[in-house]
mmCIF file of C-alpha atoms and ligand atoms in Angstrom:
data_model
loop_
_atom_site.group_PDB
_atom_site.id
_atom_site.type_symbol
_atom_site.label_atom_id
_atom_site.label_comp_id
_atom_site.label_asym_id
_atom_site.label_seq_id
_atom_site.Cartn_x
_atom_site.Cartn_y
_atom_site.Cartn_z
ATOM 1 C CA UNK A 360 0.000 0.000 0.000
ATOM 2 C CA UNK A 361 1.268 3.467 -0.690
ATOM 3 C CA UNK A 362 1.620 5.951 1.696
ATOM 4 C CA UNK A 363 1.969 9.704 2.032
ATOM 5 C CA UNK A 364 1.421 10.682 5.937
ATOM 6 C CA UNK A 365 4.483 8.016 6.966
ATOM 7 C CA UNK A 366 7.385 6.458 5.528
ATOM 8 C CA UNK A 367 7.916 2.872 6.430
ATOM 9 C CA UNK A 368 11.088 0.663 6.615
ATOM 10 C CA UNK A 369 12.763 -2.361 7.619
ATOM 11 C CA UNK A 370 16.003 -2.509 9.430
ATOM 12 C CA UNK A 371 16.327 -6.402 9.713
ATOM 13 C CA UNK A 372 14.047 -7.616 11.775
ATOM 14 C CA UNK A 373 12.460 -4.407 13.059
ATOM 15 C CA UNK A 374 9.551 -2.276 11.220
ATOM 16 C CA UNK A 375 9.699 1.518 11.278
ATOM 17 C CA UNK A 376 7.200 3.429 10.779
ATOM 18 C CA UNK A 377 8.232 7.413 10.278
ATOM 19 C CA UNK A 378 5.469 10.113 11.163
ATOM 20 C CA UNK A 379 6.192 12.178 7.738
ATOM 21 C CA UNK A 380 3.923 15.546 7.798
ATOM 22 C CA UNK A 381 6.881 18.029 8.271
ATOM 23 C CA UNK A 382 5.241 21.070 7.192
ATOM 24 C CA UNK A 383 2.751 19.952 10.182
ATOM 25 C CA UNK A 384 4.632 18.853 12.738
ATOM 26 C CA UNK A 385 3.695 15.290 12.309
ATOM 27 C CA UNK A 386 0.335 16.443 13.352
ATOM 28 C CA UNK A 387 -2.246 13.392 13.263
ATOM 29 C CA UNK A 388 -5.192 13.206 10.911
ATOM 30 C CA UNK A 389 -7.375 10.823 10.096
ATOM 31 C CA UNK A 390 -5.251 9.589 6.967
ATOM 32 C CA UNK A 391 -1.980 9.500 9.079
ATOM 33 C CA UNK A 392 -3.961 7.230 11.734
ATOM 34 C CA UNK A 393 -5.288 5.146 8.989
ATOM 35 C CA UNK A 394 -1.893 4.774 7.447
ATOM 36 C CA UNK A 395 0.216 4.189 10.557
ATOM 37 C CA UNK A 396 -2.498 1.247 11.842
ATOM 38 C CA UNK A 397 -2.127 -0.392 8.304
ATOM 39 C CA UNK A 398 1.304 -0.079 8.320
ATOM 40 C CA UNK A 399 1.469 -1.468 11.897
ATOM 41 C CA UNK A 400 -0.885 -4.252 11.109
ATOM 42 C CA UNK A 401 1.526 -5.291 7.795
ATOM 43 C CA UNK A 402 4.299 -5.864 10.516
ATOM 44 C CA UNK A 403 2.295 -7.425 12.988
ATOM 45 C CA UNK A 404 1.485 -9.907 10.259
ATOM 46 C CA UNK A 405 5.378 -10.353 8.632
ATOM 47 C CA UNK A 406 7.169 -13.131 10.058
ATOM 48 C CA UNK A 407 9.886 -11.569 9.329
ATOM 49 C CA UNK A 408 9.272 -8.564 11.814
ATOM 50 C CA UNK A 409 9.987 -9.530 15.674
ATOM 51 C CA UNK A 410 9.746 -5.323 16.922
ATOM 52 C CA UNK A 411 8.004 -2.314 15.454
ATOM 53 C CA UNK A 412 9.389 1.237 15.604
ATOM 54 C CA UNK A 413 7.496 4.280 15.675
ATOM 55 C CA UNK A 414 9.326 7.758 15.165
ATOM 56 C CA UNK A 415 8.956 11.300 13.876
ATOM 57 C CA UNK A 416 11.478 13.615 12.901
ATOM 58 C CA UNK A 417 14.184 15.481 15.273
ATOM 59 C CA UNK A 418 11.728 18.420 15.491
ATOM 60 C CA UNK A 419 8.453 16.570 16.450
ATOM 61 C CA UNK A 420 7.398 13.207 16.999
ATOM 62 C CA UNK A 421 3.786 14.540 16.864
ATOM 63 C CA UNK A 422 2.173 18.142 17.552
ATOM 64 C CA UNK A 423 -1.139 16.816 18.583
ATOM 65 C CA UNK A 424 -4.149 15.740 16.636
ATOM 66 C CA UNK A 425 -4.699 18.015 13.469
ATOM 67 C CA UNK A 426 -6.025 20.852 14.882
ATOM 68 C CA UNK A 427 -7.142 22.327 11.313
ATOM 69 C CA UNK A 428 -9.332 18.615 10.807
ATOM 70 C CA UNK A 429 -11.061 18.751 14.187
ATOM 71 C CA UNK A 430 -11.845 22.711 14.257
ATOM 72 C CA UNK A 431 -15.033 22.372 12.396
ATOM 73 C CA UNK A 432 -16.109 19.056 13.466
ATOM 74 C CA UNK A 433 -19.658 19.403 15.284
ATOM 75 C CA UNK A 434 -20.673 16.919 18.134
ATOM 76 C CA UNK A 435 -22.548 14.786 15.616
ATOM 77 C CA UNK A 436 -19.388 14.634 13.518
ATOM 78 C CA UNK A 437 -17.238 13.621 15.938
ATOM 79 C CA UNK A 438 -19.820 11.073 17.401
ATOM 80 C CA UNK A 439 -21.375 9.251 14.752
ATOM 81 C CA UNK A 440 -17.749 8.905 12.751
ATOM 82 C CA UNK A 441 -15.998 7.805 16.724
ATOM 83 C CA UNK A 442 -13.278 10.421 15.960
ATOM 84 C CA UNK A 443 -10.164 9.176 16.301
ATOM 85 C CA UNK A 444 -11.440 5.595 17.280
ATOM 86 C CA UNK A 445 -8.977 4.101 14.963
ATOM 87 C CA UNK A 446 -6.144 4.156 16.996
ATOM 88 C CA UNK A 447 -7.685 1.771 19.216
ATOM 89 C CA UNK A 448 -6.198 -0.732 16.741
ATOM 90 C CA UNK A 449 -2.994 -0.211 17.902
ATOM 91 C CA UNK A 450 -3.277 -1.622 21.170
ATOM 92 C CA UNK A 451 -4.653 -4.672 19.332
ATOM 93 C CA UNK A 452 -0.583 -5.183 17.733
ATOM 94 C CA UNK A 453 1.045 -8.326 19.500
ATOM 95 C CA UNK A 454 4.412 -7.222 18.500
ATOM 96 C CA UNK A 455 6.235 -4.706 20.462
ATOM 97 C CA UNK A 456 5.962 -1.297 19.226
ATOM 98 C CA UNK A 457 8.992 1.208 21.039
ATOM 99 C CA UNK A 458 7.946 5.010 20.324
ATOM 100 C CA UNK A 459 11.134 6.925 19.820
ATOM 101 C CA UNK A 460 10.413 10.288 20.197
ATOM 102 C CA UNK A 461 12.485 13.444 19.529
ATOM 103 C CA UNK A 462 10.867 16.996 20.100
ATOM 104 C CA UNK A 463 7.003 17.813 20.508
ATOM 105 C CA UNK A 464 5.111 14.566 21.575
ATOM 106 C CA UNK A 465 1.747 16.884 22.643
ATOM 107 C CA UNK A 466 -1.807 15.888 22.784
ATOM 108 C CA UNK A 467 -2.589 13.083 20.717
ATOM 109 C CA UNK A 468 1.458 12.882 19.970
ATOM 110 C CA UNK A 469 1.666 12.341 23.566
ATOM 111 C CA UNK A 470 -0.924 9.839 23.668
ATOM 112 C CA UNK A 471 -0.008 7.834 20.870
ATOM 113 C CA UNK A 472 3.521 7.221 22.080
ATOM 114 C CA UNK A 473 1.989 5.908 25.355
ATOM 115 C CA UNK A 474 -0.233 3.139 23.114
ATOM 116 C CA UNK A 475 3.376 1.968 22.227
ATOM 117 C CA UNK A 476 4.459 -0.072 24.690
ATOM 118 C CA UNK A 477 6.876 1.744 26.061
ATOM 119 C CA UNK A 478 8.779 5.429 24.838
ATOM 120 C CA UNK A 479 12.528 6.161 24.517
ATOM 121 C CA UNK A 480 13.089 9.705 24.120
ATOM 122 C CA UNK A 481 16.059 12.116 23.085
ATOM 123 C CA UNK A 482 17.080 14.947 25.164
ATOM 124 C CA UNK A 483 14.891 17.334 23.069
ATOM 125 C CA UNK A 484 11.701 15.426 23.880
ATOM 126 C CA UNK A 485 9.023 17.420 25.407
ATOM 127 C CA UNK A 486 5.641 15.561 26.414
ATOM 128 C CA UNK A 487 2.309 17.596 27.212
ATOM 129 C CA UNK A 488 -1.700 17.375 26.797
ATOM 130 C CA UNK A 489 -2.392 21.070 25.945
ATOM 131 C CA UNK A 490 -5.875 20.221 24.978
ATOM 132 C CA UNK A 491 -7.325 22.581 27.763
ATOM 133 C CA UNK A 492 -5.815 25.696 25.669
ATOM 134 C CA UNK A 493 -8.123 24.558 23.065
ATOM 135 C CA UNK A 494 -11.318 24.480 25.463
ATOM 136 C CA UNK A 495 -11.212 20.590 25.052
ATOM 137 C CA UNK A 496 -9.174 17.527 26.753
ATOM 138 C CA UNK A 497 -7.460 14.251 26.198
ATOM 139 C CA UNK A 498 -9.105 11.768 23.861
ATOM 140 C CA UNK A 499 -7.231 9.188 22.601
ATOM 141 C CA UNK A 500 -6.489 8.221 26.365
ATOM 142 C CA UNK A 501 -4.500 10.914 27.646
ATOM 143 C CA UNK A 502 -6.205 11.401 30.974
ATOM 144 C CA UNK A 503 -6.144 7.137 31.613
ATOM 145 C CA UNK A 504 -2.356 6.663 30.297
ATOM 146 C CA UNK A 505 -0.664 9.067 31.561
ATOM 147 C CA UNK A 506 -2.254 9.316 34.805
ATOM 148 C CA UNK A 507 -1.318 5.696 35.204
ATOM 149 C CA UNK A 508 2.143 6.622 33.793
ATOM 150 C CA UNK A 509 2.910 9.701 36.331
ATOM 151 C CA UNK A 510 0.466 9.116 38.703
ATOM 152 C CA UNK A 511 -2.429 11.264 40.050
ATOM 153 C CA UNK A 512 -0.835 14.963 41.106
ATOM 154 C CA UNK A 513 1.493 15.134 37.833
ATOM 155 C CA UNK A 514 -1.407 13.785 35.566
ATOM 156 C CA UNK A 515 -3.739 16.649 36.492
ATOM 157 C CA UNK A 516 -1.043 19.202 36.615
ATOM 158 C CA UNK A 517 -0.001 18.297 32.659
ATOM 159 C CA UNK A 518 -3.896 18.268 31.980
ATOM 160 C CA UNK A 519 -4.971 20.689 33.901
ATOM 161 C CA UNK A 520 -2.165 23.393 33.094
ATOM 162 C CA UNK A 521 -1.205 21.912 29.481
ATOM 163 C CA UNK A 522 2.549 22.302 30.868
ATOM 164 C CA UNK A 523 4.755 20.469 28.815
ATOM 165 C CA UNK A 524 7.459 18.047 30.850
ATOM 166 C CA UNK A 525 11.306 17.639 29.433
ATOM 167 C CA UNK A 526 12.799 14.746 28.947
ATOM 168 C CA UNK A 527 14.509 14.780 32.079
ATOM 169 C CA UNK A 528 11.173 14.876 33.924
ATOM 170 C CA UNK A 529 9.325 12.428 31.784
ATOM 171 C CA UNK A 530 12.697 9.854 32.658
ATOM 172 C CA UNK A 531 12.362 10.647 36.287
ATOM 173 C CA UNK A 532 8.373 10.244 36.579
ATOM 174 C CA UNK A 533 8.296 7.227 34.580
ATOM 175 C CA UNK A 534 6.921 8.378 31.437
ATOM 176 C CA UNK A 535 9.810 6.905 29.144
ATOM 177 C CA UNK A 536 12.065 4.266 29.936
ATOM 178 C CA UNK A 537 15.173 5.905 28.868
ATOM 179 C CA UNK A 538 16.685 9.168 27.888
ATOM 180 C CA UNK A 539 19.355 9.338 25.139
ATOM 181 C CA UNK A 540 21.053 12.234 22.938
ATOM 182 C CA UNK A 541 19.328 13.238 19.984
ATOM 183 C CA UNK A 542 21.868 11.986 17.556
ATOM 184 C CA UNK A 543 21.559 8.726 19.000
ATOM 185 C CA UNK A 544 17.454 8.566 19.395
ATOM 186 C CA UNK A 545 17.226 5.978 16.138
ATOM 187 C CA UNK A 546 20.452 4.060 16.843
ATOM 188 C CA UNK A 547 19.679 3.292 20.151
ATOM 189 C CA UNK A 548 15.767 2.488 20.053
ATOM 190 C CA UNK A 549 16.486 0.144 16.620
ATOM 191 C CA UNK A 550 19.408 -1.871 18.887
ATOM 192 C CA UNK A 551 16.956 -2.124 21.685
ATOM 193 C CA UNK A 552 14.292 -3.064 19.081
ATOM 194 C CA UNK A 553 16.903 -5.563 17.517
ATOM 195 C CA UNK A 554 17.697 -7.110 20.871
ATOM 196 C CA UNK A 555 14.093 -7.861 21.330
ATOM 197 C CA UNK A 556 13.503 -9.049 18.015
ATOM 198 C CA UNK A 557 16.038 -11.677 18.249
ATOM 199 C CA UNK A 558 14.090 -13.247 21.475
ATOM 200 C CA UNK A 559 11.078 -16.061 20.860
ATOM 201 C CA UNK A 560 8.518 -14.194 19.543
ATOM 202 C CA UNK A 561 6.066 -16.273 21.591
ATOM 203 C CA UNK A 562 7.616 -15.626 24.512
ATOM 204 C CA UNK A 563 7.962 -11.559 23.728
ATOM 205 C CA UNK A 564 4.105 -11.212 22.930
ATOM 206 C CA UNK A 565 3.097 -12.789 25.659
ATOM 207 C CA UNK A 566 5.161 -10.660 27.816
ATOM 208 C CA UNK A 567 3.932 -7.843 25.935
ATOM 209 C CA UNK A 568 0.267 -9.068 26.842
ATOM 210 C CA UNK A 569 0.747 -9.811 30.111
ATOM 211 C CA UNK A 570 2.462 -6.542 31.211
ATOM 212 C CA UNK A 571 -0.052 -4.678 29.267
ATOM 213 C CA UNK A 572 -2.955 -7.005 31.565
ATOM 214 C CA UNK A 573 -1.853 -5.523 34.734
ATOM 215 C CA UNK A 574 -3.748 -2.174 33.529
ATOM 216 C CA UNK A 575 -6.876 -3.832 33.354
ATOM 217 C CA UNK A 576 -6.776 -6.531 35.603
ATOM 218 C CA UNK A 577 -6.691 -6.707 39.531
ATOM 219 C CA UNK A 578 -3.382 -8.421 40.662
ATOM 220 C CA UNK A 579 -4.491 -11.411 41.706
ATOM 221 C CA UNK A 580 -6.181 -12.183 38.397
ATOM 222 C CA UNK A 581 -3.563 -10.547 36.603
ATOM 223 C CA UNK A 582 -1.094 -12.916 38.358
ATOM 224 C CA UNK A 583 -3.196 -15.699 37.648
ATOM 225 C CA UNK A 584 -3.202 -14.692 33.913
ATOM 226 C CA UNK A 585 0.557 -14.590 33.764
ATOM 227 C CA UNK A 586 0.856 -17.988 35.048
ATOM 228 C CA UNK A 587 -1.028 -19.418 32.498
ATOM 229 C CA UNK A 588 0.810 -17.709 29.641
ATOM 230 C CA UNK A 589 4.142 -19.048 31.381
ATOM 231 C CA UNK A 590 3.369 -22.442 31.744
ATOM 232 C CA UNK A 591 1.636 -22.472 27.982
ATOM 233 C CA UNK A 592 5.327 -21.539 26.866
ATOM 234 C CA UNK A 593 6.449 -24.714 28.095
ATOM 235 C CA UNK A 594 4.574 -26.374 24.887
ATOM 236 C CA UNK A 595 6.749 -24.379 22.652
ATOM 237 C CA UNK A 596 10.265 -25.319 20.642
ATOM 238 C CA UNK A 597 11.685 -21.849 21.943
ATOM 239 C CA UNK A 598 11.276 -22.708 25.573
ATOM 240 C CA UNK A 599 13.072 -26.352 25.216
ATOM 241 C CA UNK A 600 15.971 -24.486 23.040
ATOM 242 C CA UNK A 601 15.970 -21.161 25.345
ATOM 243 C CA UNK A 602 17.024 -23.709 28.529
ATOM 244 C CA UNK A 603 18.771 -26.481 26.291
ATOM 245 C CA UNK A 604 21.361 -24.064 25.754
ATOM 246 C CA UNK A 605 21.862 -21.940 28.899
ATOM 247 C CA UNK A 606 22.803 -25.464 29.956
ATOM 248 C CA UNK A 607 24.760 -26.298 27.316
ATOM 249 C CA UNK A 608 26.397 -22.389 27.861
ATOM 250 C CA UNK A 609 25.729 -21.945 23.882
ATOM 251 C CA UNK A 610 23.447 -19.165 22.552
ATOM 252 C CA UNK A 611 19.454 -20.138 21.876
ATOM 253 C CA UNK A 612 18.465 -20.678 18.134
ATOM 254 C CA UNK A 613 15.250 -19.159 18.768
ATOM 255 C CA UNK A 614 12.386 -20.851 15.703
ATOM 256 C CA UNK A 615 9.430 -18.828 17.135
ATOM 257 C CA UNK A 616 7.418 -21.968 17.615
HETATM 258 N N1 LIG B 1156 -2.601 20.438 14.206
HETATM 259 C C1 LIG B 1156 -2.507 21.028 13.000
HETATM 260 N N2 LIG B 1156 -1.452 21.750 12.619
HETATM 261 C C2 LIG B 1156 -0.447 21.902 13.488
HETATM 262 C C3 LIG B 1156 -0.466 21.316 14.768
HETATM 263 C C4 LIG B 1156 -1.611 20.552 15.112
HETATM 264 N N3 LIG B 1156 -1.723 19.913 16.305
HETATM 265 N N4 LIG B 1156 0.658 21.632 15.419
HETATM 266 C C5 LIG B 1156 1.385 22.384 14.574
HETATM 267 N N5 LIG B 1156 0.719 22.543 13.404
HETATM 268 C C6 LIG B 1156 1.134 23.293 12.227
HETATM 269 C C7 LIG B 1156 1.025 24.794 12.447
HETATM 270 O O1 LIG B 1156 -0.300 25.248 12.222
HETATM 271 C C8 LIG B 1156 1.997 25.314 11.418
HETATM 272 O O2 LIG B 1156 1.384 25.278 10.158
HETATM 273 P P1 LIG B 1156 1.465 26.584 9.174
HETATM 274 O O3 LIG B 1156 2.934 26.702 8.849
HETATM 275 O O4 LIG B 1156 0.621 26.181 8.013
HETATM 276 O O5 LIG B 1156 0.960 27.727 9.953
HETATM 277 C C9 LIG B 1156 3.099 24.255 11.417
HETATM 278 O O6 LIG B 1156 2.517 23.074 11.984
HETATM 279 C C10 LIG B 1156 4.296 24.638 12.270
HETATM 280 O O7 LIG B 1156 3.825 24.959 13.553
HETATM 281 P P2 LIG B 1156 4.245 26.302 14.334
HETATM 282 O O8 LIG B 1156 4.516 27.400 13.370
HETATM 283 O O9 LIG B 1156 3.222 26.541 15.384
HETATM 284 O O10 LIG B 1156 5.626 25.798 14.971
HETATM 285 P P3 LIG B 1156 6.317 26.355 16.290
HETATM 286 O O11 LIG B 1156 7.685 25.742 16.306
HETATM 287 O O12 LIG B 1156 6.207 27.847 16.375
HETATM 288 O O13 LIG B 1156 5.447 25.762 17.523
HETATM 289 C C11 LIG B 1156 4.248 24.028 18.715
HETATM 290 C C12 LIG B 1156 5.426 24.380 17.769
HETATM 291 C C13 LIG B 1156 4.509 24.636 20.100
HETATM 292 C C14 LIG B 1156 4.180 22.516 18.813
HETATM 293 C C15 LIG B 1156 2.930 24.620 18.142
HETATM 294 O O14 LIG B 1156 2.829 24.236 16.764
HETATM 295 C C16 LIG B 1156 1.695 24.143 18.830
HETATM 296 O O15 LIG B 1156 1.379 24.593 19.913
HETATM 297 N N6 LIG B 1156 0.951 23.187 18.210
HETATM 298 C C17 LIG B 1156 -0.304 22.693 18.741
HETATM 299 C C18 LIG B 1156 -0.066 21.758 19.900
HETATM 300 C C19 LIG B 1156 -1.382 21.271 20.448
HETATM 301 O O16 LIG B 1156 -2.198 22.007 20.953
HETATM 302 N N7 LIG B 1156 -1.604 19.951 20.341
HETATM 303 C C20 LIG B 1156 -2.805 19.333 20.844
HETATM 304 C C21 LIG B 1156 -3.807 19.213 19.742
HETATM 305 S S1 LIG B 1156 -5.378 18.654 20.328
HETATM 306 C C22 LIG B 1156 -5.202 17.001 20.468
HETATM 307 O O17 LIG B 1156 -4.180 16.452 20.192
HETATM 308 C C23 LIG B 1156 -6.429 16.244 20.927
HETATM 309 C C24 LIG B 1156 -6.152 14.764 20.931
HETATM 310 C C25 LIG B 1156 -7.400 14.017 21.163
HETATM 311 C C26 LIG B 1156 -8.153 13.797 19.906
HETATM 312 C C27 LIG B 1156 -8.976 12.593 19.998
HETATM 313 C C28 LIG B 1156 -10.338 12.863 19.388
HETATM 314 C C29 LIG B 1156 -11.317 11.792 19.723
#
């Protein structure tokens, strides 16, 4: 499929998909959202793809939601077309998707680097839900992510004020799991992405699931949960190999079955 909103690449065994409105600042319309699930969907499906990617460019991973779209959008428009329900897709991607974000990640930037599952960011990175200056507020999960992100006080500070938080704060608050120069934003994330990609891909997505679970599910369920998906690994190749060869101190020729 062709695309004009994104560009999407492999780098061996990871997907990237690159947020590509410059003139815009990345900002996310209903094409771009329609073109970066597809394109997420294409990887999910590629055996050849064990990690997804999602970037922008040094300036912006993404200014918000298009602004210029939504202005004349009544209640009826946004309610009988679900505005922006789309995205929901994402979370639907068993493969890992790592948001590597440089520059503006606001509103609905902000919120779709916290469907990835989780967000390294360069030193430029600023996060922030400014949808109060626009007499509206988070809806692609802003108030529900981040709050369980940052926590209570910081949540409604960000989405109360639309403050935007460095890098430095986002590291230190647990917004993103790392912080790392901007010249090294794609280098890093795609060796991180790499490293998981080379792991059983059984194994990763039901990590990814399971981690994921403990949002929705109380512990003691979600423990429960877990232990099923850990003992169902123990029907799979990968699991025999992973432990054959620790023993055998040789590296694991992972089959992803
Ligand atoms: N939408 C549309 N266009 C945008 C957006 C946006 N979110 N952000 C920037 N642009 C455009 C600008 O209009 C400008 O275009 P033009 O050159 O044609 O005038 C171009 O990008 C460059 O922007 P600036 O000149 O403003 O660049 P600056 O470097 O001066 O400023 C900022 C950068 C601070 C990021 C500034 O552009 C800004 O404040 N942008 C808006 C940020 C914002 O408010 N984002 C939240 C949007 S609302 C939202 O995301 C709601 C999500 C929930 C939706 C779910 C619905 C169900």
């Amino acid at each position: 499929m062709p695309y004009d909103m994104i560009k999407v690449d492999t780098n061996g065994a990871v997907g990237v998909i690159t947020l590509n409105r410059p003139k815009a600042l990345n900002a996310l319309n209903t094409q771009t959202m329609n073109e970066v699930v597809a394109a997420a969907q294409a990887f999910d499906s590629d055996g050849k793809v064990g990690c997804i990617v999602l970037t922008g460019s040094e300036k912006a991973f993404a200014a918000g939601a298009d602004i210029k779209e939504m202005q004349p959008l009544s209640y009826m428009d946004a309610w009988s077309q679900d505005f922006f329900a789309g995205w929901d897709a994402l979370t639907r991607i068993r493969k890992p998707i790592i948001a590597a974000v440089s520059g503006y990640a606001l509103g609905g930037g902000c919120e779709l680097a916290m469907i990835c599952d989780f967000i390294i960011a360069s030193e430029s990175a600023k996060f922030g839900q400014p949808e109060i200056t626009l007499g509206v507020m988070p809806g692609m999960g802003g108030s529900q992510r981040l709050t369980r992100f940052v926590g209570k006080s910081k949540s409604m500070d960000m989405c109360l004020t639309g403050r935007m938080m460095d890098a430095e704060e986002a590291e230190r608050s647990g917004l993103v799991s790392r912080v790392v120069p901007v010249s090294d934003l794609m280098e890093v994330t795609l060796e991180v992405a790499a490293k998981i990609a080379q792991f059983s891909q059984p194994a990763v997505a039901m990590t990814k699931e399971s981690v994921n679970r403990s949002y929705e599910m109380t512990m003691a369920e979600g423990v429960r949960f877990e232990r099923r998906l850990f003992h169902s690994l123990f029907a799979t190749e990968d699991q025999d190999e992973g432990m054959k060869a620790f023993v055998e101190k040789r590296s694991a020729q992972f089959k992803n079955r």
